[in-house]
Coordinates of C-alpha atoms in Angstrom, one line a residue:
X970 CA -14.3 -35.3 -52.0
X971 CA -16.0 -32.7 -53.0
X972 CA -19.0 -33.3 -55.1
X973 CA -18.5 -31.8 -58.9
X974 CA -22.1 -30.8 -58.6
X975 CA -21.9 -28.8 -55.4
X976 CA -22.1 -25.8 -56.7
X977 CA -24.9 -26.0 -59.2
X978 CA -26.4 -27.3 -56.0
X979 CA -25.4 -23.9 -54.5
X980 CA -26.8 -21.7 -57.5
X981 CA -29.7 -23.8 -57.9
X982 CA -30.7 -23.2 -54.0
X983 CA -29.7 -20.2 -53.7
X984 CA -32.0 -19.2 -57.1
X985 CA -35.0 -20.7 -55.4
X986 CA -34.4 -18.3 -52.1
X987 CA -34.1 -15.2 -54.5
X988 CA -37.4 -16.2 -56.2
X989 CA -39.1 -16.9 -53.0
X990 CA -37.8 -13.6 -51.5
X991 CA -39.5 -11.5 -54.6
X992 CA -42.7 -13.2 -54.5
X993 CA -42.8 -12.5 -50.5
X994 CA -42.1 -8.7 -51.5
X995 CA -44.6 -8.5 -54.4
X996 CA -47.3 -10.9 -52.0
X997 CA -47.3 -7.7 -48.9
X998 CA -47.1 -5.1 -51.8
X999 CA -49.9 -6.0 -53.0
X1000 CA -51.5 -6.3 -49.1
X1001 CA -50.2 -3.2 -48.1
X1002 CA -52.0 -0.9 -51.1
X1003 CA -55.4 -2.6 -51.0
X1004 CA -55.4 -2.8 -46.7
X1005 CA -56.4 -0.5 -44.6
X1006 CA -53.9 1.1 -42.7
X1007 CA -54.3 -1.0 -39.6
X1008 CA -54.6 -4.7 -40.9
X1009 CA -51.4 -4.9 -43.3
X1010 CA -50.7 -8.2 -44.0
X1011 CA -47.5 -10.2 -43.3
X1012 CA -46.0 -13.6 -43.7
X1013 CA -45.1 -15.3 -40.8
X1014 CA -42.1 -17.2 -41.3
X1015 CA -40.3 -20.0 -39.4
X1016 CA -37.4 -22.3 -39.7
X1017 CA -38.6 -26.3 -41.0
X1018 CA -36.2 -29.3 -40.3
X1019 CA -36.0 -32.7 -42.0
X1020 CA -35.8 -34.9 -40.0
X1021 CA -33.8 -37.8 -40.6
X1022 CA -33.7 -41.5 -38.9
X1023 CA -30.7 -41.2 -37.4
X1024 CA -31.4 -37.9 -36.1
X1025 CA -28.8 -36.0 -38.3
X1026 CA -28.1 -33.1 -40.1
X1027 CA -30.6 -33.5 -43.3
X1028 CA -31.1 -29.4 -44.5
X1029 CA -34.5 -27.7 -44.6
X1030 CA -35.3 -24.4 -45.0
X1031 CA -38.7 -21.3 -44.9
X1032 CA -42.1 -21.6 -44.0
X1033 CA -43.8 -18.9 -45.0
X1034 CA -47.8 -18.3 -44.1
X1035 CA -50.5 -15.5 -44.5
X1036 CA -53.2 -15.3 -43.0
X1037 CA -56.1 -13.8 -42.5
X1038 CA -54.9 -10.7 -45.0
X1039 CA -57.2 -8.7 -47.1
X1040 CA -56.5 -10.3 -50.8
X1041 CA -55.1 -13.2 -49.1
X1042 CA -56.6 -15.9 -46.7
X1043 CA -54.8 -18.0 -46.9
X1044 CA -51.0 -18.5 -48.9
X1045 CA -47.4 -20.1 -47.8
X1046 CA -44.0 -19.5 -49.5
X1047 CA -41.7 -22.2 -49.0
X1048 CA -38.8 -23.2 -50.0
X1049 CA -36.1 -25.3 -49.0
X1050 CA -33.1 -27.4 -49.2
X1051 CA -32.7 -30.9 -48.0
X1052 CA -30.4 -33.9 -47.8
X1053 CA -30.2 -38.0 -46.8
X1054 CA -30.8 -41.2 -47.4
X1055 CA -34.2 -42.4 -48.8
X1056 CA -35.8 -44.9 -47.5
X1057 CA -37.4 -47.7 -49.1
X1058 CA -40.4 -46.9 -50.3
X1059 CA -39.2 -44.0 -51.8
X1060 CA -36.0 -45.4 -53.3
X1061 CA -39.1 -48.0 -54.8
X1062 CA -41.2 -45.3 -56.3
X1063 CA -38.2 -43.1 -57.2
X1064 CA -36.3 -45.9 -58.8
X1065 CA -38.5 -45.7 -61.6
X1066 CA -37.5 -42.8 -62.7
X1067 CA -35.2 -42.0 -66.0
X1068 CA -31.9 -42.4 -64.7
X1069 CA -32.1 -43.7 -61.2
X1070 CA -32.3 -47.2 -61.3
X1071 CA -29.2 -46.8 -59.1
X1072 CA -30.9 -45.7 -56.1
X1073 CA -31.0 -49.6 -55.0
X1074 CA -27.8 -49.4 -54.3
X1075 CA -26.9 -46.0 -53.5
X1076 CA -29.8 -43.8 -52.1
X1077 CA -28.3 -40.5 -51.1
X1078 CA -30.2 -37.5 -51.9
X1079 CA -30.1 -34.0 -52.1
X1080 CA -33.3 -31.4 -52.7
X1081 CA -34.1 -28.1 -53.4
X1082 CA -37.6 -25.8 -53.9
X1083 CA -39.6 -23.6 -53.7
X1084 CA -43.7 -24.6 -53.5
X1085 CA -46.3 -21.8 -53.1
X1086 CA -49.7 -22.3 -53.0
X1087 CA -52.3 -18.9 -52.5
X1088 CA -55.6 -19.3 -51.6
X1089 CA -57.5 -16.5 -51.5
X1090 CA -60.4 -13.8 -50.1
X1091 CA -62.7 -13.7 -53.0
X1092 CA -63.8 -16.2 -54.7
X1093 CA -63.8 -14.3 -58.1
X1094 CA -60.0 -14.3 -57.4
X1095 CA -58.4 -18.0 -59.2
X1096 CA -56.3 -19.6 -56.3
X1097 CA -52.5 -20.5 -57.4
X1098 CA -50.0 -23.1 -57.4
X1099 CA -46.4 -23.4 -58.3
X1100 CA -43.2 -24.9 -57.7
X1101 CA -39.9 -25.6 -59.4
X1102 CA -37.0 -27.4 -57.9
X1103 CA -33.9 -29.7 -58.5
X1104 CA -33.5 -33.3 -57.5
X1105 CA -30.1 -34.9 -57.5
X1106 CA -28.3 -38.1 -56.8
X1107 CA -25.5 -40.0 -57.4
X1108 CA -27.0 -41.4 -60.6
X1109 CA -29.1 -38.4 -62.2
X1110 CA -29.9 -35.0 -62.0
X1111 CA -33.3 -34.0 -62.7
X1112 CA -35.3 -30.1 -62.6
X1113 CA -38.5 -29.8 -62.6
X1114 CA -42.4 -27.6 -61.5
X1115 CA -45.3 -25.7 -62.8
X1116 CA -47.6 -23.4 -62.2
X1117 CA -51.6 -23.4 -62.1
X1118 CA -54.2 -21.6 -62.1
X1119 CA -57.3 -23.2 -60.2
X1120 CA -60.5 -20.4 -60.1
X1121 CA -63.8 -21.6 -58.6
X1122 CA -65.9 -18.6 -60.8
X1123 CA -64.1 -19.1 -64.2
X1124 CA -63.2 -16.6 -66.6
X1125 CA -62.3 -17.4 -69.6
X1126 CA -59.9 -14.1 -70.6
X1127 CA -58.6 -14.2 -67.1
X1128 CA -57.4 -18.4 -68.0
X1129 CA -56.6 -17.0 -71.3
X1130 CA -53.6 -14.4 -70.2
X1131 CA -52.3 -16.7 -67.4
X1132 CA -51.8 -19.0 -70.2
X1133 CA -50.3 -16.5 -72.7
X1134 CA -47.5 -15.4 -70.0
X1135 CA -46.3 -18.6 -69.2
X1136 CA -46.1 -19.6 -73.2
X1137 CA -44.2 -16.3 -73.7
X1138 CA -41.9 -17.9 -71.5
X1139 CA -42.0 -21.4 -72.1
X1140 CA -41.3 -19.7 -75.7
X1141 CA -37.9 -18.4 -75.6
X1142 CA -36.9 -22.4 -74.7
X1143 CA -38.3 -23.5 -78.3
X1144 CA -42.1 -23.7 -79.8
X1145 CA -42.8 -27.0 -78.9
X1146 CA -42.8 -26.8 -75.2
X1147 CA -45.8 -24.8 -73.9
X1148 CA -48.1 -27.2 -76.0
X1149 CA -46.1 -30.0 -74.5
X1150 CA -46.2 -28.9 -70.9
X1151 CA -49.8 -27.3 -71.1
X1152 CA -51.4 -31.5 -72.1
X1153 CA -48.9 -32.7 -69.1
X1154 CA -50.4 -30.7 -66.9
X1155 CA -54.2 -31.4 -68.1
X1156 CA -53.0 -34.8 -67.2
X1157 CA -51.1 -34.1 -64.1
X1158 CA -53.8 -32.0 -62.8
X1159 CA -56.8 -34.3 -63.1
X1160 CA -59.4 -35.6 -60.6
X1161 CA -59.4 -39.3 -60.9
X1162 CA -62.4 -39.5 -59.1
X1163 CA -64.2 -36.5 -59.9
X1164 CA -63.9 -36.9 -63.4
X1165 CA -62.7 -33.0 -64.0
X1166 CA -59.2 -31.6 -63.6
X1167 CA -58.9 -28.8 -60.5
X1168 CA -58.8 -26.3 -61.8
X1169 CA -57.9 -24.3 -65.8
X1170 CA -54.7 -26.0 -65.9
X1171 CA -50.8 -23.8 -66.9
X1172 CA -47.3 -26.2 -66.9
X1173 CA -46.3 -28.9 -65.5
X1174 CA -42.9 -30.8 -65.9
X1175 CA -40.7 -33.4 -64.6
X1176 CA -37.8 -35.2 -64.9
X1177 CA -35.9 -32.7 -67.2
X1178 CA -32.6 -33.7 -67.8
X1179 CA -31.4 -32.6 -71.4
X1180 CA -27.8 -33.9 -70.6
X1181 CA -27.5 -29.9 -71.0
X1182 CA -27.1 -29.2 -67.5
X1183 CA -27.0 -25.3 -67.7
X1184 CA -29.8 -24.7 -70.1
X1185 CA -32.0 -26.9 -67.8
X1186 CA -31.7 -24.7 -65.3
X1187 CA -32.3 -21.9 -67.4
X1188 CA -35.1 -23.2 -68.1
X1189 CA -36.7 -23.5 -64.8
X1190 CA -35.8 -20.0 -63.9
X1191 CA -38.0 -18.5 -66.7
X1192 CA -40.8 -20.8 -65.2
X1193 CA -40.3 -19.1 -62.1
X1194 CA -39.6 -16.0 -63.6
X1195 CA -43.3 -15.8 -65.0
X1196 CA -45.1 -16.5 -61.8
X1197 CA -46.1 -12.8 -60.7
X1198 CA -46.5 -11.0 -64.3
X1199 CA -49.1 -14.6 -65.2
X1200 CA -50.9 -14.4 -61.6
X1201 CA -50.7 -10.8 -60.6
X1202 CA -52.8 -9.3 -63.1
X1203 CA -55.8 -11.4 -63.0
X1204 CA -55.6 -10.8 -58.9
X1205 CA -55.9 -7.0 -59.9
X1206 CA -58.6 -7.6 -62.2
X1207 CA -60.7 -9.0 -59.7
X1208 CA -59.6 -8.8 -56.9
X1209 CA -62.4 -6.0 -55.9
X1210 CA -65.8 -7.5 -57.7
X1211 CA -68.8 -7.5 -55.4
X1212 CA -69.5 -11.5 -54.0
X1213 CA -72.3 -13.3 -51.7
X1214 CA -72.7 -16.2 -49.7
X1215 CA -73.4 -18.3 -52.9
X1216 CA -70.3 -17.5 -54.0
X1217 CA -68.3 -17.7 -51.3
X1218 CA -70.0 -21.3 -50.7
X1219 CA -68.8 -22.3 -54.6
X1220 CA -64.9 -21.1 -53.5
X1221 CA -65.5 -23.7 -50.2
X1222 CA -66.8 -26.6 -52.2
X1223 CA -64.0 -26.1 -54.7
X1224 CA -61.3 -25.7 -52.5
X1225 CA -62.5 -29.4 -51.3
X1226 CA -61.8 -30.5 -54.6
X1227 CA -58.0 -29.5 -54.0
X1228 CA -58.0 -31.2 -51.0
X1229 CA -58.7 -33.9 -52.3
X1230 CA -56.5 -34.0 -55.4
X1231 CA -53.2 -33.1 -52.9
X1232 CA -53.6 -35.6 -50.4
X1233 CA -54.5 -37.7 -52.3
X1234 CA -52.6 -37.6 -55.9
X1235 CA -50.2 -34.8 -55.8
X1236 CA -46.2 -36.3 -55.7
X1237 CA -44.8 -33.7 -53.7
X1238 CA -47.2 -34.0 -51.1
X1239 CA -46.5 -37.7 -50.9
X1240 CA -42.4 -37.1 -51.3
X1241 CA -42.6 -34.9 -49.1
X1242 CA -43.7 -36.6 -46.5
X1243 CA -42.1 -39.7 -47.3
X1244 CA -38.9 -38.0 -46.6
X1245 CA -39.3 -36.9 -43.3
X1246 CA -39.2 -33.2 -44.2
X1247 CA -42.0 -30.7 -41.9
X1248 CA -45.3 -32.0 -41.5
X1249 CA -47.2 -28.6 -41.6
X1250 CA -44.3 -27.2 -44.4
X1251 CA -45.7 -29.7 -46.7
X1252 CA -49.4 -29.5 -46.5
X1253 CA -48.9 -25.7 -46.6
X1254 CA -51.2 -26.3 -49.3
X1255 CA -53.8 -26.7 -47.7
X1256 CA -57.1 -24.4 -47.5
X1257 CA -58.2 -22.0 -44.5
X1258 CA -61.8 -23.7 -44.9
X1259 CA -63.2 -26.2 -47.2
X1260 CA -66.5 -28.0 -47.0
X1261 CA -67.8 -31.5 -49.3
X1262 CA -71.5 -31.1 -50.7

Protein backbone atom coordinates (compact mmCIF):
# COMPACT_ATOMS: atom_id res chain seq x y z
CA UNK A 1 0.00 0.00 0.00
CA UNK A 2 1.28 3.44 -0.88
CA UNK A 3 1.91 5.67 2.10
CA UNK A 4 -0.09 8.88 1.58
CA UNK A 5 2.82 10.73 3.20
CA UNK A 6 5.35 9.51 0.60
CA UNK A 7 5.07 12.66 -1.52
CA UNK A 8 5.51 14.89 1.52
CA UNK A 9 8.48 12.89 2.73
CA UNK A 10 10.11 13.26 -0.69
CA UNK A 11 9.53 17.02 -0.72
CA UNK A 12 10.97 17.45 2.76
CA UNK A 13 14.05 15.33 2.01
CA UNK A 14 14.67 17.22 -1.25
CA UNK A 15 14.42 20.56 0.55
CA UNK A 16 16.94 19.55 3.21
CA UNK A 17 19.33 18.36 0.48
CA UNK A 18 18.95 21.63 -1.45
CA UNK A 19 19.60 23.65 1.70
CA UNK A 20 22.71 21.58 2.30
CA UNK A 21 23.92 22.25 -1.25
CA UNK A 22 23.31 26.00 -0.89
CA UNK A 23 25.20 26.22 2.41
CA UNK A 24 28.15 24.15 1.19
CA UNK A 25 28.46 26.37 -1.90
CA UNK A 26 28.26 29.55 0.19
CA UNK A 27 30.91 28.35 2.64
CA UNK A 28 33.28 27.28 -0.13
CA UNK A 29 32.75 30.65 -1.81
CA UNK A 30 33.64 32.35 1.48
CA UNK A 31 36.84 30.34 1.65
CA UNK A 32 37.65 31.15 -2.01
CA UNK A 33 37.40 34.87 -1.29
CA UNK A 34 39.61 34.74 1.78
CA UNK A 35 42.19 32.07 1.00
CA UNK A 36 45.59 32.19 -0.63
CA UNK A 37 45.62 30.55 -4.06
CA UNK A 38 47.25 27.35 -2.78
CA UNK A 39 44.99 26.81 0.22
CA UNK A 40 41.38 26.93 -0.92
CA UNK A 41 39.05 25.33 1.61
CA UNK A 42 36.89 22.50 0.30
CA UNK A 43 34.49 20.02 1.85
CA UNK A 44 35.34 16.33 1.99
CA UNK A 45 32.10 14.51 1.20
CA UNK A 46 31.33 10.92 2.19
CA UNK A 47 28.28 8.69 2.27
CA UNK A 48 26.77 7.74 5.62
CA UNK A 49 24.60 4.74 6.46
CA UNK A 50 22.20 3.90 9.22
CA UNK A 51 22.93 0.47 10.65
CA UNK A 52 19.73 -1.50 11.19
CA UNK A 53 19.70 -4.43 13.57
CA UNK A 54 18.85 -6.96 10.84
CA UNK A 55 21.33 -5.55 8.34
CA UNK A 56 18.69 -4.29 5.91
CA UNK A 57 18.87 -0.97 4.09
CA UNK A 58 17.89 1.77 6.53
CA UNK A 59 18.88 4.85 4.58
CA UNK A 60 21.74 7.28 5.08
CA UNK A 61 22.99 10.54 3.74
CA UNK A 62 25.98 12.77 3.12
CA UNK A 63 28.57 13.97 5.61
CA UNK A 64 30.41 17.05 4.36
CA UNK A 65 33.32 18.26 6.50
CA UNK A 66 35.86 21.00 5.85
CA UNK A 67 38.97 21.18 8.02
CA UNK A 68 41.83 23.63 8.11
CA UNK A 69 40.36 26.43 6.06
CA UNK A 70 41.29 30.03 6.62
CA UNK A 71 37.81 30.99 7.82
CA UNK A 72 36.58 27.62 9.11
CA UNK A 73 38.78 25.50 11.34
CA UNK A 74 36.18 22.73 11.14
CA UNK A 75 32.66 22.82 9.72
CA UNK A 76 30.31 19.96 9.04
CA UNK A 77 27.10 20.01 7.04
CA UNK A 78 25.26 16.70 7.21
CA UNK A 79 22.04 15.64 5.53
CA UNK A 80 20.31 12.31 5.97
CA UNK A 81 17.12 10.39 5.31
CA UNK A 82 16.74 7.25 7.41
CA UNK A 83 14.01 4.77 8.22
CA UNK A 84 13.38 1.55 10.04
CA UNK A 85 12.24 0.39 13.45
CA UNK A 86 13.04 2.19 16.67
CA UNK A 87 14.76 0.25 19.44
CA UNK A 88 13.28 -0.12 22.90
CA UNK A 89 15.09 2.84 24.47
CA UNK A 90 14.25 5.14 21.58
CA UNK A 91 10.60 4.02 21.74
CA UNK A 92 10.50 4.79 25.46
CA UNK A 93 11.86 8.29 24.85
CA UNK A 94 9.71 9.03 21.80
CA UNK A 95 6.50 7.72 23.34
CA UNK A 96 6.45 10.72 25.66
CA UNK A 97 5.93 13.01 22.65
CA UNK A 98 2.57 14.29 21.56
CA UNK A 99 0.62 11.76 19.47
CA UNK A 100 3.44 9.18 19.64
CA UNK A 101 2.08 6.79 22.28
CA UNK A 102 1.34 4.19 19.59
CA UNK A 103 5.05 3.65 18.94
CA UNK A 104 5.09 0.92 21.55
CA UNK A 105 2.84 -1.18 19.28
CA UNK A 106 4.23 -0.09 15.90
CA UNK A 107 7.73 1.44 16.18
CA UNK A 108 8.34 2.15 12.49
CA UNK A 109 9.83 5.56 11.71
CA UNK A 110 11.18 7.80 8.94
CA UNK A 111 13.33 10.89 9.51
CA UNK A 112 15.09 13.41 7.33
CA UNK A 113 17.01 16.55 8.10
CA UNK A 114 20.09 18.73 7.88
CA UNK A 115 22.51 19.45 10.71
CA UNK A 116 25.34 21.98 10.67
CA UNK A 117 28.03 23.01 13.15
CA UNK A 118 30.86 25.42 12.35
CA UNK A 119 33.94 26.04 14.50
CA UNK A 120 35.89 29.06 13.29
CA UNK A 121 39.59 29.89 13.13
CA UNK A 122 39.31 33.43 14.45
CA UNK A 123 38.13 33.57 18.09
CA UNK A 124 36.24 36.77 17.28
CA UNK A 125 34.00 34.85 14.87
CA UNK A 126 31.35 32.83 16.71
CA UNK A 127 30.73 29.15 16.31
CA UNK A 128 27.25 28.37 15.04
CA UNK A 129 24.74 25.52 14.92
CA UNK A 130 21.69 24.99 12.71
CA UNK A 131 19.38 22.10 11.96
CA UNK A 132 15.94 21.41 10.56
CA UNK A 133 14.23 18.04 10.40
CA UNK A 134 11.05 16.10 9.83
CA UNK A 135 10.12 12.94 11.76
CA UNK A 136 7.29 10.57 10.78
CA UNK A 137 5.71 7.46 12.28
CA UNK A 138 2.37 5.77 11.52
CA UNK A 139 1.10 7.55 14.64
CA UNK A 140 2.08 11.13 13.84
CA UNK A 141 4.65 13.48 12.41
CA UNK A 142 6.49 16.61 13.49
CA UNK A 143 9.07 19.16 12.43
CA UNK A 144 11.87 20.60 14.53
CA UNK A 145 14.96 22.70 14.27
CA UNK A 146 16.51 26.07 14.89
CA UNK A 147 19.85 27.83 14.99
CA UNK A 148 21.99 29.39 17.70
CA UNK A 149 25.14 31.47 17.93
CA UNK A 150 28.03 30.42 20.17
CA UNK A 151 30.67 33.16 20.52
CA UNK A 152 33.61 32.79 22.87
CA UNK A 153 34.14 36.57 22.67
CA UNK A 154 30.73 38.22 22.69
CA UNK A 155 29.71 41.32 20.74
CA UNK A 156 26.25 42.64 21.52
CA UNK A 157 25.74 43.95 17.98
CA UNK A 158 26.47 40.51 16.50
CA UNK A 159 23.91 38.91 18.79
CA UNK A 160 21.36 41.59 17.85
CA UNK A 161 22.00 41.19 14.12
CA UNK A 162 21.75 37.39 14.24
CA UNK A 163 18.52 37.47 16.20
CA UNK A 164 17.03 40.20 13.98
CA UNK A 165 17.29 37.97 10.90
CA UNK A 166 15.76 35.02 12.72
CA UNK A 167 12.93 37.21 13.97
CA UNK A 168 12.19 38.58 10.50
CA UNK A 169 11.79 35.06 9.11
CA UNK A 170 9.68 33.91 12.06
CA UNK A 171 7.44 36.98 11.88
CA UNK A 172 6.18 35.90 8.46
CA UNK A 173 4.31 33.15 10.29
CA UNK A 174 3.04 35.07 13.32
CA UNK A 175 4.23 37.78 15.71
CA UNK A 176 4.19 35.39 18.66
CA UNK A 177 6.54 32.80 17.16
CA UNK A 178 9.97 34.39 17.57
CA UNK A 179 9.58 35.29 21.29
CA UNK A 180 8.36 31.78 22.06
CA UNK A 181 11.13 30.02 20.12
CA UNK A 182 13.81 32.33 21.49
CA UNK A 183 12.71 31.46 25.03
CA UNK A 184 12.70 27.77 24.08
CA UNK A 185 16.28 28.06 22.79
CA UNK A 186 17.40 29.84 25.96
CA UNK A 187 16.02 26.93 27.97
CA UNK A 188 17.18 24.15 25.66
CA UNK A 189 20.78 25.36 25.20
CA UNK A 190 21.35 25.88 28.93
CA UNK A 191 24.13 23.84 30.54
CA UNK A 192 22.86 22.94 34.03
CA UNK A 193 26.12 21.64 35.47
CA UNK A 194 27.88 24.88 34.49
CA UNK A 195 24.98 27.16 35.40
CA UNK A 196 25.11 29.05 32.10
CA UNK A 197 24.00 29.01 28.47
CA UNK A 198 26.34 27.56 25.88
CA UNK A 199 26.05 30.72 23.74
CA UNK A 200 23.86 33.75 23.05
CA UNK A 201 20.87 31.77 21.86
CA UNK A 202 18.76 31.82 18.76
CA UNK A 203 15.59 29.88 18.14
CA UNK A 204 14.61 26.28 18.83
CA UNK A 205 11.44 24.26 18.29
CA UNK A 206 10.40 20.63 18.38
CA UNK A 207 7.21 18.57 18.08
CA UNK A 208 5.78 21.03 15.54
CA UNK A 209 2.51 19.57 14.27
CA UNK A 210 -0.29 22.12 14.00
CA UNK A 211 -2.36 19.75 11.87
CA UNK A 212 -1.42 21.76 8.76
CA UNK A 213 1.58 20.01 7.23
CA UNK A 214 2.05 22.60 4.49
CA UNK A 215 2.18 25.47 6.97
CA UNK A 216 4.60 23.63 9.25
CA UNK A 217 6.84 22.74 6.30
CA UNK A 218 6.78 26.35 5.06
CA UNK A 219 7.86 27.57 8.49
CA UNK A 220 10.66 25.01 8.65
CA UNK A 221 11.88 26.15 5.24
CA UNK A 222 12.02 29.75 6.45
CA UNK A 223 14.08 28.67 9.46
CA UNK A 224 16.54 27.13 7.01
CA UNK A 225 16.51 30.18 4.73
CA UNK A 226 17.32 32.47 7.65
CA UNK A 227 20.63 30.78 8.41
CA UNK A 228 22.99 32.16 5.76
CA UNK A 229 21.91 35.81 5.98
CA UNK A 230 21.96 35.61 9.79
CA UNK A 231 25.45 34.11 10.03
CA UNK A 232 27.47 35.35 7.06
CA UNK A 233 27.13 39.00 8.03
CA UNK A 234 28.69 38.26 11.41
CA UNK A 235 31.51 36.30 9.77
CA UNK A 236 32.36 39.11 7.36
CA UNK A 237 32.46 41.64 10.20
CA UNK A 238 34.88 39.68 12.40
CA UNK A 239 36.94 37.34 10.22
CA UNK A 240 39.95 39.69 9.76
CA UNK A 241 40.19 40.90 13.36
CA UNK A 242 43.55 40.39 15.03
CA UNK A 243 43.74 37.88 17.88
CA UNK A 244 46.40 36.55 20.23
CA UNK A 245 47.10 33.43 22.27
CA UNK A 246 44.91 34.67 25.11
CA UNK A 247 41.96 34.95 22.71
CA UNK A 248 42.69 31.46 21.40
CA UNK A 249 42.76 30.12 24.94
CA UNK A 250 39.32 31.62 25.63
CA UNK A 251 38.07 30.00 22.42
CA UNK A 252 39.35 26.54 23.32
CA UNK A 253 37.84 26.68 26.81
CA UNK A 254 34.49 27.73 25.36
CA UNK A 255 34.68 24.79 22.94
CA UNK A 256 34.98 22.53 25.98
CA UNK A 257 31.62 23.87 27.14
CA UNK A 258 30.15 23.19 23.69
CA UNK A 259 31.46 19.61 23.71
CA UNK A 260 30.05 18.98 27.18
CA UNK A 261 26.60 20.13 26.15
CA UNK A 262 26.50 18.07 22.97
CA UNK A 263 27.67 14.89 24.65
CA UNK A 264 25.52 15.16 27.79
CA UNK A 265 22.29 16.93 26.83
CA UNK A 266 21.73 17.28 23.08
CA UNK A 267 18.66 15.35 21.86
CA UNK A 268 19.98 14.96 18.32
CA UNK A 269 23.21 13.34 19.49
CA UNK A 270 21.33 10.90 21.70
CA UNK A 271 18.76 10.04 19.03
CA UNK A 272 21.39 9.52 16.32
CA UNK A 273 23.42 7.12 18.44
CA UNK A 274 20.32 5.31 19.77
CA UNK A 275 18.97 4.67 16.26
CA UNK A 276 22.20 3.35 14.75
CA UNK A 277 23.18 6.25 12.51
CA UNK A 278 26.82 6.69 11.49
CA UNK A 279 28.65 7.67 14.70
CA UNK A 280 31.12 9.91 12.88
CA UNK A 281 28.25 11.88 11.37
CA UNK A 282 26.44 12.12 14.70
CA UNK A 283 29.57 13.37 16.47
CA UNK A 284 30.55 15.73 13.65
CA UNK A 285 29.50 18.61 15.90
CA UNK A 286 32.48 18.18 18.22
CA UNK A 287 35.24 20.79 17.86
CA UNK A 288 38.64 19.86 16.42
CA UNK A 289 40.42 21.17 19.52
CA UNK A 290 39.17 22.08 22.99
CA UNK A 291 40.53 22.46 26.50
CA UNK A 292 39.34 22.48 30.07
CA UNK A 293 40.66 24.50 32.99
